[in-house]
mmCIF file of C-alpha atoms and ligand atoms in Angstrom:
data_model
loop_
_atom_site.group_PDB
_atom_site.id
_atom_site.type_symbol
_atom_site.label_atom_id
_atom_site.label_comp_id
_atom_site.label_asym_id
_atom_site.label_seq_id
_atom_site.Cartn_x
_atom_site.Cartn_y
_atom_site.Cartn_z
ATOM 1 C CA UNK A 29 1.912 98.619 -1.345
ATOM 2 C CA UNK A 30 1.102 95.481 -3.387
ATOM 3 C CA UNK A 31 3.668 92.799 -3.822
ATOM 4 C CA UNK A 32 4.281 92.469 -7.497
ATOM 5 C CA UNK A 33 4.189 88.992 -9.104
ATOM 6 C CA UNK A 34 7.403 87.637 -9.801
ATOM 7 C CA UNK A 35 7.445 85.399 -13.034
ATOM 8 C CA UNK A 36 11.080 84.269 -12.638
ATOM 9 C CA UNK A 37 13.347 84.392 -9.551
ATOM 10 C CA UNK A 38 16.753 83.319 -9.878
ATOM 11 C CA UNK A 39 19.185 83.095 -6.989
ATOM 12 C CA UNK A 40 23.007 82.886 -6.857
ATOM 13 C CA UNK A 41 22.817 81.091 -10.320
ATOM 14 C CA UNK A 42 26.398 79.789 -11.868
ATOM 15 C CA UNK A 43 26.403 78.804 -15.774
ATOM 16 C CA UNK A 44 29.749 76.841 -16.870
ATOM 17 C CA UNK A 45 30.384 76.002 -20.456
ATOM 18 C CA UNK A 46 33.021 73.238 -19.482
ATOM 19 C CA UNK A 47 35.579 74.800 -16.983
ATOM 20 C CA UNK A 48 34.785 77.985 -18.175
ATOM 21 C CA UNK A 49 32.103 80.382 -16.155
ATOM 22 C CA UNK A 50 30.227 82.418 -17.746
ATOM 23 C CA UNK A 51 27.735 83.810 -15.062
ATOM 24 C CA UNK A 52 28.542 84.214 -11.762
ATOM 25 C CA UNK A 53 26.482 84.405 -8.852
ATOM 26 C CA UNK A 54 23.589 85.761 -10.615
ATOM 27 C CA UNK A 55 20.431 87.086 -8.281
ATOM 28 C CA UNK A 56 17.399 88.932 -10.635
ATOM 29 C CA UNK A 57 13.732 88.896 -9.992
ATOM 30 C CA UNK A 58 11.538 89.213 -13.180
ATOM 31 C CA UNK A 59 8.182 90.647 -12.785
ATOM 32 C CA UNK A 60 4.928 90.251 -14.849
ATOM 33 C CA UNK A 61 4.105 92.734 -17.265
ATOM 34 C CA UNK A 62 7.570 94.393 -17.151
ATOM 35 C CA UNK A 63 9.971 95.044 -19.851
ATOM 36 C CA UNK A 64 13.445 94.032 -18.139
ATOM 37 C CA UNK A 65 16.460 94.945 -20.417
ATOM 38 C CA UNK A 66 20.210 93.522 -19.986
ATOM 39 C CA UNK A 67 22.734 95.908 -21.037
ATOM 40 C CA UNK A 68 26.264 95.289 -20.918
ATOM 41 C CA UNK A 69 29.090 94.983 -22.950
ATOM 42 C CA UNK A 70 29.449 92.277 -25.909
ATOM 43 C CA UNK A 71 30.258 88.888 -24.109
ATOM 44 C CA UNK A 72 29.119 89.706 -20.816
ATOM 45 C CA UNK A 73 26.961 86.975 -20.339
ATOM 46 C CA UNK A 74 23.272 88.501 -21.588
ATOM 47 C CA UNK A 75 22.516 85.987 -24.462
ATOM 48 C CA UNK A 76 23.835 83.696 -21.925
ATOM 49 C CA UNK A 77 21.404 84.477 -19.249
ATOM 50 C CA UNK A 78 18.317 85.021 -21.591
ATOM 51 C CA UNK A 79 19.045 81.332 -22.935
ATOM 52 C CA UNK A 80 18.984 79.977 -19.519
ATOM 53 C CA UNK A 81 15.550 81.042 -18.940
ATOM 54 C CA UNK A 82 13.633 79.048 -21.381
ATOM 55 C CA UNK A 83 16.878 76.422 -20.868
ATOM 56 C CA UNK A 84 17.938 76.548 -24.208
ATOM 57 C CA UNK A 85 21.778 76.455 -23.329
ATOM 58 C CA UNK A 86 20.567 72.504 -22.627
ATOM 59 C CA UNK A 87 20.942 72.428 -26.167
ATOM 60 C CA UNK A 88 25.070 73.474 -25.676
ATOM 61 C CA UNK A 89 27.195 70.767 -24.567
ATOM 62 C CA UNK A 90 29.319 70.863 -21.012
ATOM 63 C CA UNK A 91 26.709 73.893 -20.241
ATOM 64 C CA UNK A 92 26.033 73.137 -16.368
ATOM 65 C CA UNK A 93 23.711 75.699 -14.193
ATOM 66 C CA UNK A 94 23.704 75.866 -10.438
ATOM 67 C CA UNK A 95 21.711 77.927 -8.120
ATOM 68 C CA UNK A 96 18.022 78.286 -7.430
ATOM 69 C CA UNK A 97 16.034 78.781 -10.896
ATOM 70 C CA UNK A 98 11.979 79.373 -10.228
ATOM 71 C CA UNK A 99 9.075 80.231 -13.375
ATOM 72 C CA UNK A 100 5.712 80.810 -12.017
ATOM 73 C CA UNK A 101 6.984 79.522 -8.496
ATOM 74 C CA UNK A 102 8.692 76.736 -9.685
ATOM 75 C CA UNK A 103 11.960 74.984 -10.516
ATOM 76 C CA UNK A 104 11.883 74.883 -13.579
ATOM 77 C CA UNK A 105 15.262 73.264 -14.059
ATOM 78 C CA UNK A 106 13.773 70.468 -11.566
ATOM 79 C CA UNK A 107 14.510 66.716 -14.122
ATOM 80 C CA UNK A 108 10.763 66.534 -14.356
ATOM 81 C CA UNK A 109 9.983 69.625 -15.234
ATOM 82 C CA UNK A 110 8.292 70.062 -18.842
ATOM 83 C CA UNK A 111 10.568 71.776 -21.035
ATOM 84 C CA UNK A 112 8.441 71.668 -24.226
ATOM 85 C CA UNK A 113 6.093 73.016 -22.318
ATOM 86 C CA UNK A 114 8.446 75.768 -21.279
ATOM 87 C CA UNK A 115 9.379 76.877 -24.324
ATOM 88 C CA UNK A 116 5.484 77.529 -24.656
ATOM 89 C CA UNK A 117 4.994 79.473 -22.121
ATOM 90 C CA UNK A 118 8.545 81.327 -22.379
ATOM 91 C CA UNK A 119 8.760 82.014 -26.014
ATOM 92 C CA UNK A 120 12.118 83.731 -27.465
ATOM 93 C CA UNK A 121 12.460 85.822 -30.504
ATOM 94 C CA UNK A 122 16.316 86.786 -32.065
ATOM 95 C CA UNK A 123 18.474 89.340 -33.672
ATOM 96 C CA UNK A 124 17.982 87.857 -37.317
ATOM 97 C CA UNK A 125 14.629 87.383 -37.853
ATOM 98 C CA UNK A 126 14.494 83.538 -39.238
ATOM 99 C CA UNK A 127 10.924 82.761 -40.606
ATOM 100 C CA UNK A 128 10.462 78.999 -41.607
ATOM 101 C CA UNK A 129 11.063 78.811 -45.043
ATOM 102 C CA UNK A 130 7.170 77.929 -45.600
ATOM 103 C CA UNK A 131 4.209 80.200 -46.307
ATOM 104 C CA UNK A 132 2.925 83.025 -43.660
ATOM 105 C CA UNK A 133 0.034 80.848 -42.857
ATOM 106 C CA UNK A 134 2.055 77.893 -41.675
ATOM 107 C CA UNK A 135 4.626 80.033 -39.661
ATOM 108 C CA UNK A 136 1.926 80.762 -37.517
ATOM 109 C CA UNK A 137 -0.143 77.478 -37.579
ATOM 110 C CA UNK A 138 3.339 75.245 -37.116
ATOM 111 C CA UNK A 139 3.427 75.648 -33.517
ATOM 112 C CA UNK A 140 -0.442 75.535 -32.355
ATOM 113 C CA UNK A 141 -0.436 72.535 -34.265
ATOM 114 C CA UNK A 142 2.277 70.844 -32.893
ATOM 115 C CA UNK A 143 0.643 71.421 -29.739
ATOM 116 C CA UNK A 144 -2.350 69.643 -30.856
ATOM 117 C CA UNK A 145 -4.662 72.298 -32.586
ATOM 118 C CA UNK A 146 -5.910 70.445 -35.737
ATOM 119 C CA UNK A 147 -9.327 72.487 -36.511
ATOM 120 C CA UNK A 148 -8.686 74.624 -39.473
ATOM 121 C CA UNK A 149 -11.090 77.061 -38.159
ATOM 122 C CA UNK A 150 -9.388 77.547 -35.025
ATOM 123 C CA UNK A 151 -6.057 77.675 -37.108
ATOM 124 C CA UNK A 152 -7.012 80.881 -39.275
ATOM 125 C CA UNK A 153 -8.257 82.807 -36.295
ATOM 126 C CA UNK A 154 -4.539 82.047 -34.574
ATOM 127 C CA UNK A 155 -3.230 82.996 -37.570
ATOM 128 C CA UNK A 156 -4.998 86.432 -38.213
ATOM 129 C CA UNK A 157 -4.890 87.199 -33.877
ATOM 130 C CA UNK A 158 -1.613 86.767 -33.890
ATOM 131 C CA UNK A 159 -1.085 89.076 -36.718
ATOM 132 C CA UNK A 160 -3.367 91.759 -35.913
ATOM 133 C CA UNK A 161 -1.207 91.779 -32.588
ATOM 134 C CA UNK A 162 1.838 92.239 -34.672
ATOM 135 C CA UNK A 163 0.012 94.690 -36.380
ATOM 136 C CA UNK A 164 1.017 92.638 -39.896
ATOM 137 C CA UNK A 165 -2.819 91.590 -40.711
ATOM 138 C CA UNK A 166 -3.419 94.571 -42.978
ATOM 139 C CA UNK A 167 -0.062 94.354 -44.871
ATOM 140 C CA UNK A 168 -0.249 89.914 -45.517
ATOM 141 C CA UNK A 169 -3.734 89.063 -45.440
ATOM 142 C CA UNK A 170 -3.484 89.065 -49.172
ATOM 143 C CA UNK A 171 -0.541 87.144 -49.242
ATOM 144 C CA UNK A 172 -0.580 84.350 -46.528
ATOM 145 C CA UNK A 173 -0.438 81.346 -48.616
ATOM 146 C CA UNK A 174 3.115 82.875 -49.828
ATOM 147 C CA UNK A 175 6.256 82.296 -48.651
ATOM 148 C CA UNK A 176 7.489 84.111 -45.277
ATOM 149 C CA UNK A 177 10.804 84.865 -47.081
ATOM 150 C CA UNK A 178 9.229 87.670 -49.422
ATOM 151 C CA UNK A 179 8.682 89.689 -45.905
ATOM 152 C CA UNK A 180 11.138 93.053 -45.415
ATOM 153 C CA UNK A 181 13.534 92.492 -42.331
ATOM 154 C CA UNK A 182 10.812 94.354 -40.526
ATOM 155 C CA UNK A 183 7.980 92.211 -41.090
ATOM 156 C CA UNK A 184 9.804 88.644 -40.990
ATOM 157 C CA UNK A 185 10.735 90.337 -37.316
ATOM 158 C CA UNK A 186 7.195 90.978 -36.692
ATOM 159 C CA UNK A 187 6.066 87.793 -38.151
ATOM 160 C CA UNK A 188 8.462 85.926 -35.784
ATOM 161 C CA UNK A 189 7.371 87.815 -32.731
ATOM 162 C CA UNK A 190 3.919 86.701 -34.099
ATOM 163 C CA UNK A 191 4.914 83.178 -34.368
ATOM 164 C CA UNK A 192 5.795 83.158 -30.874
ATOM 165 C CA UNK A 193 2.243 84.697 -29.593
ATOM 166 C CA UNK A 194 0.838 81.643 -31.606
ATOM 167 C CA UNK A 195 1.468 79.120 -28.827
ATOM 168 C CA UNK A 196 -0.232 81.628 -26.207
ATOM 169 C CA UNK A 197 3.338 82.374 -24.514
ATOM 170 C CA UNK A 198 3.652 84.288 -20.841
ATOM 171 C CA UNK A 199 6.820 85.654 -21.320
ATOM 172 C CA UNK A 200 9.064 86.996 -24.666
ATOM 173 C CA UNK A 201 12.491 86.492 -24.442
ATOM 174 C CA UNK A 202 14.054 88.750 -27.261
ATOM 175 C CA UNK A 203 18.102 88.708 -28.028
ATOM 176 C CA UNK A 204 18.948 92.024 -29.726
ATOM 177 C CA UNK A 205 15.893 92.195 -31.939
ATOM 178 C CA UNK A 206 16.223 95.107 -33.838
ATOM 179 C CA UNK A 207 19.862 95.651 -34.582
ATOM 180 C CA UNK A 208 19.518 93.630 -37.527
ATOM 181 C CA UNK A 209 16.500 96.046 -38.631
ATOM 182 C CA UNK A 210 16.358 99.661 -40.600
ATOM 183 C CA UNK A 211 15.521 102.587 -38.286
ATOM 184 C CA UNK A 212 11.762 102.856 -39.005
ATOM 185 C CA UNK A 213 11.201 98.964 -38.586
ATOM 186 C CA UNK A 214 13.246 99.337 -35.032
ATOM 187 C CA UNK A 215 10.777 101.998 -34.024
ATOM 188 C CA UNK A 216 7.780 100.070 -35.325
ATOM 189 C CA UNK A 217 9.169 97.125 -33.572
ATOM 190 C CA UNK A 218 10.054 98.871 -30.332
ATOM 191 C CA UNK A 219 6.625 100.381 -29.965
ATOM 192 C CA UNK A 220 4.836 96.595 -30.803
ATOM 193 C CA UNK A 221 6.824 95.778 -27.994
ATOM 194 C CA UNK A 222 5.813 98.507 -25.599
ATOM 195 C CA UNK A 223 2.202 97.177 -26.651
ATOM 196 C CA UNK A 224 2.670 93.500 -26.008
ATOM 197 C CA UNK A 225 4.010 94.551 -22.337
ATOM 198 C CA UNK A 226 0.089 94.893 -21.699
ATOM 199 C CA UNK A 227 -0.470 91.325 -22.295
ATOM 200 C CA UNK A 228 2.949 89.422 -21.755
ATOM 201 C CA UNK A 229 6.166 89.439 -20.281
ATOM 202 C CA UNK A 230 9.145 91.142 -21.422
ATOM 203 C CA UNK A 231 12.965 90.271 -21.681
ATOM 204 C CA UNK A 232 15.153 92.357 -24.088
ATOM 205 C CA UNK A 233 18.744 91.930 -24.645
ATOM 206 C CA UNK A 234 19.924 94.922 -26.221
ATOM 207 C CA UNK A 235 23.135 97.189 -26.971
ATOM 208 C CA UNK A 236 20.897 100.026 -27.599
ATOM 209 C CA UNK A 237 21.635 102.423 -24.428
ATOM 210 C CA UNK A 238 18.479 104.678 -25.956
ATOM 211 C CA UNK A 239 16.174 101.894 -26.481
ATOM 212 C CA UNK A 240 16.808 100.362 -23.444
ATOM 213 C CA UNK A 241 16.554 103.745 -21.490
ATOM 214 C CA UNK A 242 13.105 104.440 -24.345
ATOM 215 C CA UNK A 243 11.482 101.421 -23.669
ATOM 216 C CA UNK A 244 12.296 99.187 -20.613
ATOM 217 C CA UNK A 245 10.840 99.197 -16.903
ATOM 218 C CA UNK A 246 14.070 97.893 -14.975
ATOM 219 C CA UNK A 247 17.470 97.604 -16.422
ATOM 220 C CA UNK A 248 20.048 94.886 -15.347
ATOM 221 C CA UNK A 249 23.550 95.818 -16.244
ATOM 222 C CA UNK A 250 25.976 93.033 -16.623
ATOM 223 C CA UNK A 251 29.784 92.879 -16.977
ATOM 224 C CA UNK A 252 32.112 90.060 -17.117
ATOM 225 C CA UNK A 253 29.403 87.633 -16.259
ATOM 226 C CA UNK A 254 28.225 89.338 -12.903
ATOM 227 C CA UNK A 255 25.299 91.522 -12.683
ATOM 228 C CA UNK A 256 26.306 94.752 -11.075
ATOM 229 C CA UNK A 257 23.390 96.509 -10.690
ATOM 230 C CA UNK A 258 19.596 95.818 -11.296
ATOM 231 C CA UNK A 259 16.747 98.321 -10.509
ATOM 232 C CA UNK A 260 14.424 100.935 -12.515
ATOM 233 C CA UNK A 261 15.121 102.156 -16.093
ATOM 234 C CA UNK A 262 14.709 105.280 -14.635
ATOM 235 C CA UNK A 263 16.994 105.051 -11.449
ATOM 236 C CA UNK A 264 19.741 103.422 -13.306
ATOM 237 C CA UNK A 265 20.198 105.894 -15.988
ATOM 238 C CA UNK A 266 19.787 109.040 -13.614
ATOM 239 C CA UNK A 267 20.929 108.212 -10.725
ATOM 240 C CA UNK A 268 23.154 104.371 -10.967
ATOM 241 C CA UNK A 269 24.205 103.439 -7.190
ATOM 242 C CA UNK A 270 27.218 101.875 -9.272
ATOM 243 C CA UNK A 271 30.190 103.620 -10.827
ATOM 244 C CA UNK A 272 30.555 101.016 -13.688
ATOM 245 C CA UNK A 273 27.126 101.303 -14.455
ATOM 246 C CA UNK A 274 27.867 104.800 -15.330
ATOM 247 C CA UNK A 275 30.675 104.647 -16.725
ATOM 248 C CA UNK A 276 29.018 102.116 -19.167
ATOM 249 C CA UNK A 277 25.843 103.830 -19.639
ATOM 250 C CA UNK A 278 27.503 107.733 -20.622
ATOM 251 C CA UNK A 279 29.485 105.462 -23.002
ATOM 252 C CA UNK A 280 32.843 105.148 -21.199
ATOM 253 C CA UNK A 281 33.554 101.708 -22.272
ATOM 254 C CA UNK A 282 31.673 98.577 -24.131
HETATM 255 N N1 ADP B 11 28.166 77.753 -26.472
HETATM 256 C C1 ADP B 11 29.188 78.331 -25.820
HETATM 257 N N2 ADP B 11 30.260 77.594 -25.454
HETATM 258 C C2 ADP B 11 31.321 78.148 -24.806
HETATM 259 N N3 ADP B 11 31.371 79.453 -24.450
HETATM 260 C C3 ADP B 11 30.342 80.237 -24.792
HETATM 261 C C4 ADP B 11 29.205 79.728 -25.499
HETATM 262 N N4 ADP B 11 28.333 80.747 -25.681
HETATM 263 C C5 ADP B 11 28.894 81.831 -25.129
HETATM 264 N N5 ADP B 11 30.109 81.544 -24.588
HETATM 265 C C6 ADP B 11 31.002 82.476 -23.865
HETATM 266 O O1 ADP B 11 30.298 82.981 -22.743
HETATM 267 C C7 ADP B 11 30.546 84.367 -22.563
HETATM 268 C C8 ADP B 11 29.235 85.133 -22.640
HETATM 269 O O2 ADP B 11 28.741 85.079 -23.971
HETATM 270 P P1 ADP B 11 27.331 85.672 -24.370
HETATM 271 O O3 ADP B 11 26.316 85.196 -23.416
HETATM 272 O O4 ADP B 11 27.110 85.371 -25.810
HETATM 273 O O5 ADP B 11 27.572 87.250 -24.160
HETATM 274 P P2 ADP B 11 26.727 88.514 -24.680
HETATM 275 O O6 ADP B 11 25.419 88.040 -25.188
HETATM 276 O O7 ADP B 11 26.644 89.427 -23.504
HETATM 277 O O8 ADP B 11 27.572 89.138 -25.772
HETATM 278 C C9 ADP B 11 31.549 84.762 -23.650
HETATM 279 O O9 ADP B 11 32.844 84.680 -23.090
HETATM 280 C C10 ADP B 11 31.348 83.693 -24.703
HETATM 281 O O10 ADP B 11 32.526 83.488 -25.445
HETATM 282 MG MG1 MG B 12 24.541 88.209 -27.095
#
């Protein structure tokens, strides 16, 4: 069988916030072209986790990681390492959707251009890719020189997803993305992210036992800052080698 390509591998990774920790001994390998959901109950350590891959918890003071941390076969917590560059490549959406309070156009043209794209040409065809992908073209094209704060819930979601395919990521780190969001946008938004899994890599915090079991490729189930078991969507929710992952999963606690 064919090895499959890891895009992170963490190993025995501790977070503190001060004298506090809040993950312990953490071990997870993230593969390309996966969705991988964390489950687990609220303050387990998920947001925590997702943070630490595109290190945004360097933005949290007294927030210290240990352990081995590689992206793309690298340490990517290494003092040299590029972490503009990072956030690039590992892009993150959240659970309120938070357009820039500018038009459609420049949500999407704000990063590339900050990355150096200046050639309006090459702008507008980010701008309407990235929106087709969203599957938002047909509904703003109209309407891109107004502002992003018009949009439904749904579609400032999907515009922020589409904001973060701007800059050409790898991987989508996504905290809770839907629970802020209507039933029909969730299942618009769950099935845009089934279709991005062809192109980019997925990680999805969510409390949603059904959309995690609906939509994800391997599960990671963490409680108390541990993760006790990792492995299929499918294994973990038929057949978990862990009693607390059951017990979580049929809805005995959390
Ligand atoms: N910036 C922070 N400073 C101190 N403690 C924090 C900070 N962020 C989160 N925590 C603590 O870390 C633990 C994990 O939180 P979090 O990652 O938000 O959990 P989850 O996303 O699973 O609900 C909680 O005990 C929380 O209070
Ligand atoms: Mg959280």
């Amino acid at each position: 069988m064919m090895e499959r390509e890891k895009v992170f591998e963490i190993r025995d990774m501790d977070l503190y916030y001060g004298s506090f920790q809040a993950l312990k001994k953490i071990n997870i390998d993230i593969y390309k072209n996966d969705i991988t959901a964390l489950i687990g109950p609220s303050g387990c350590g998920k947001s925590t986790f997702l943070r630490s891959l595109n290190r945004m918890n360097d933005l949290v003071e007294g927030c210290r990681i240990q352990g081995s941390l590689l992206f793309d076969g690298e340490d990517f917590y290494n003092k040299d390492y590029d972490v503009i560059g990072l956030r690039a490549k590992v892009g993150m959406v959240f659970q309120k959707p938070n357009p820039f309070p500018k038009s459609i156009y420049e949500n999407l043209a704000y990063g590339p251009k900050l990355h150096g794209v200046k050639d309006k040409k090459k702008l507008d065809q980010i701008v309407e890719r990235t929106l087709t992908e969203v599957g938002l073209w047909e509904e703003v094209k109209d309407r891109l020189s107004k502002s992003a704060l018009g949009l439904s819930g749904g579609q400032a979601q999907r515009l922020c997803i589409a904001r973060c395919l701007s800059v050409e990521p790898e991987v989508i780190l996504m905290d809770e993305p839907t629970s802020a969001l209507d039933p029909i946008a969730t299942s618009k938004v769950e099935a845009l992210i089934q279709e991005l899994a062809a192109n980019y890599t997925i990680v999805i915090v969510t409390h949603n036992m059904q959309q995690a079991g609906r939509i994800s490729d391997r599960t990671a189930f963490f409680l108390s800052g541990e993760i006790m078991e990792t492995g299929e969507t499918r294994k973990i929710f038929t057949n978990p080698s862990n009693p607390k992952t059951e017990e979580y999963i049929t809805g005995r606690f959390g």
